[in-house]
């Protein structure tokens, strides 16, 4: 997993690793506006890993830093208080 909030990849516990994908996610700026009922949200994207999950279970920066052309899926969710 990858988030702009964290400077490195976020490792998934080995007991939960079961797929060849990378998930990138980030909260949209504006969380300080929740008290005044301004919508906030999250964005996310899914990529196929470049490294082999059988030999590199935790993944690497190479897996996470891919161009938008490699996207499998992406989206956003808007929500409010």
C-alpha positions as a Python dict, from the first residue, in 0.01 Angstrom:
ca = {
    (1, 'X'): (0, 0, 0),
    (2, 'X'): (112, 357, -61),
    (3, 'X'): (-11, 689, 74),
    (4, 'X'): (107, 1047, 35),
    (5, 'X'): (76, 1066, 414),
    (6, 'X'): (363, 814, 452),
    (7, 'X'): (711, 855, 300),
    (8, 'X'): (762, 483, 234),
    (9, 'X'): (552, 187, 126),
    (10, 'X'): (313, 58, 391),
    (11, 'X'): (377, -314, 432),
    (12, 'X'): (79, -545, 456),
    (13, 'X'): (111, -811, 731),
    (14, 'X'): (230, -1139, 576),
    (15, 'X'): (-84, -1318, 694),
    (16, 'X'): (-293, -1083, 473),
    (17, 'X'): (-84, -1098, 155),
    (18, 'X'): (-271, -1290, -112),
    (19, 'X'): (-269, -1089, -433),
    (20, 'X'): (-42, -936, -695),
    (21, 'X'): (-165, -576, -664),
    (22, 'X'): (-55, -241, -522),
    (23, 'X'): (-310, -3, -371),
    (24, 'X'): (-236, 369, -352),
    (25, 'X'): (-470, 593, -152),
    (26, 'X'): (-483, 940, -7),
    (27, 'X'): (-732, 1155, 181),
    (28, 'X'): (-828, 1470, -6),
    (29, 'X'): (-721, 1788, 167),
    (30, 'X'): (-990, 1958, 366),
    (31, 'X'): (-1029, 1744, 676),
    (32, 'X'): (-1002, 2061, 884),
    (33, 'X'): (-1334, 2166, 727),
    (34, 'X'): (-1534, 1872, 865),
    (35, 'X'): (-1660, 2087, 1154),
    (36, 'X'): (-1834, 2321, 907),
    (37, 'X'): (-1994, 2042, 697),
    (38, 'X'): (-1768, 2086, 392),
    (39, 'X'): (-1737, 1755, 203),
    (40, 'X'): (-1408, 1566, 223),
    (41, 'X'): (-1303, 1248, 49),
    (42, 'X'): (-1040, 996, -55),
    (43, 'X'): (-877, 898, -382),
    (44, 'X'): (-737, 554, -463),
    (45, 'X'): (-574, 355, -742),
    (46, 'X'): (-482, -7, -810),
    (47, 'X'): (-179, -128, -1006),
    (48, 'X'): (-53, -477, -1095),
    (49, 'X'): (277, -545, -917),
    (50, 'X'): (596, -546, -1123),
    (51, 'X'): (786, -773, -883),
    (52, 'X'): (693, -1138, -833),
    (53, 'X'): (481, -1178, -517),
    (54, 'X'): (621, -1530, -469),
    (55, 'X'): (978, -1403, -430),
    (56, 'X'): (909, -1055, -289),
    (57, 'X'): (602, -1079, -66),
    (58, 'X'): (612, -722, 68),
    (59, 'X'): (657, -549, -267),
    (60, 'X'): (886, -257, -344),
    (61, 'X'): (894, 105, -455),
    (62, 'X'): (920, -27, -813),
    (63, 'X'): (574, -177, -763),
    (64, 'X'): (433, 146, -619),
    (65, 'X'): (587, 407, -849),
    (66, 'X'): (418, 335, -1181),
    (67, 'X'): (276, 567, -1443),
    (68, 'X'): (-95, 629, -1485),
    (69, 'X'): (-84, 421, -1804),
    (70, 'X'): (-45, 114, -1581),
    (71, 'X'): (-361, 176, -1377),
    (72, 'X'): (-607, -110, -1344),
    (73, 'X'): (-866, 92, -1152),
    (74, 'X'): (-895, 427, -976),
    (75, 'X'): (-1164, 628, -807),
    (76, 'X'): (-1268, 871, -541),
    (77, 'X'): (-1525, 891, -268),
    (78, 'X'): (-1671, 1214, -136),
    (79, 'X'): (-1829, 1221, 207),
    (80, 'X'): (-1919, 1468, 476),
    (81, 'X'): (-2009, 1495, 840),
}
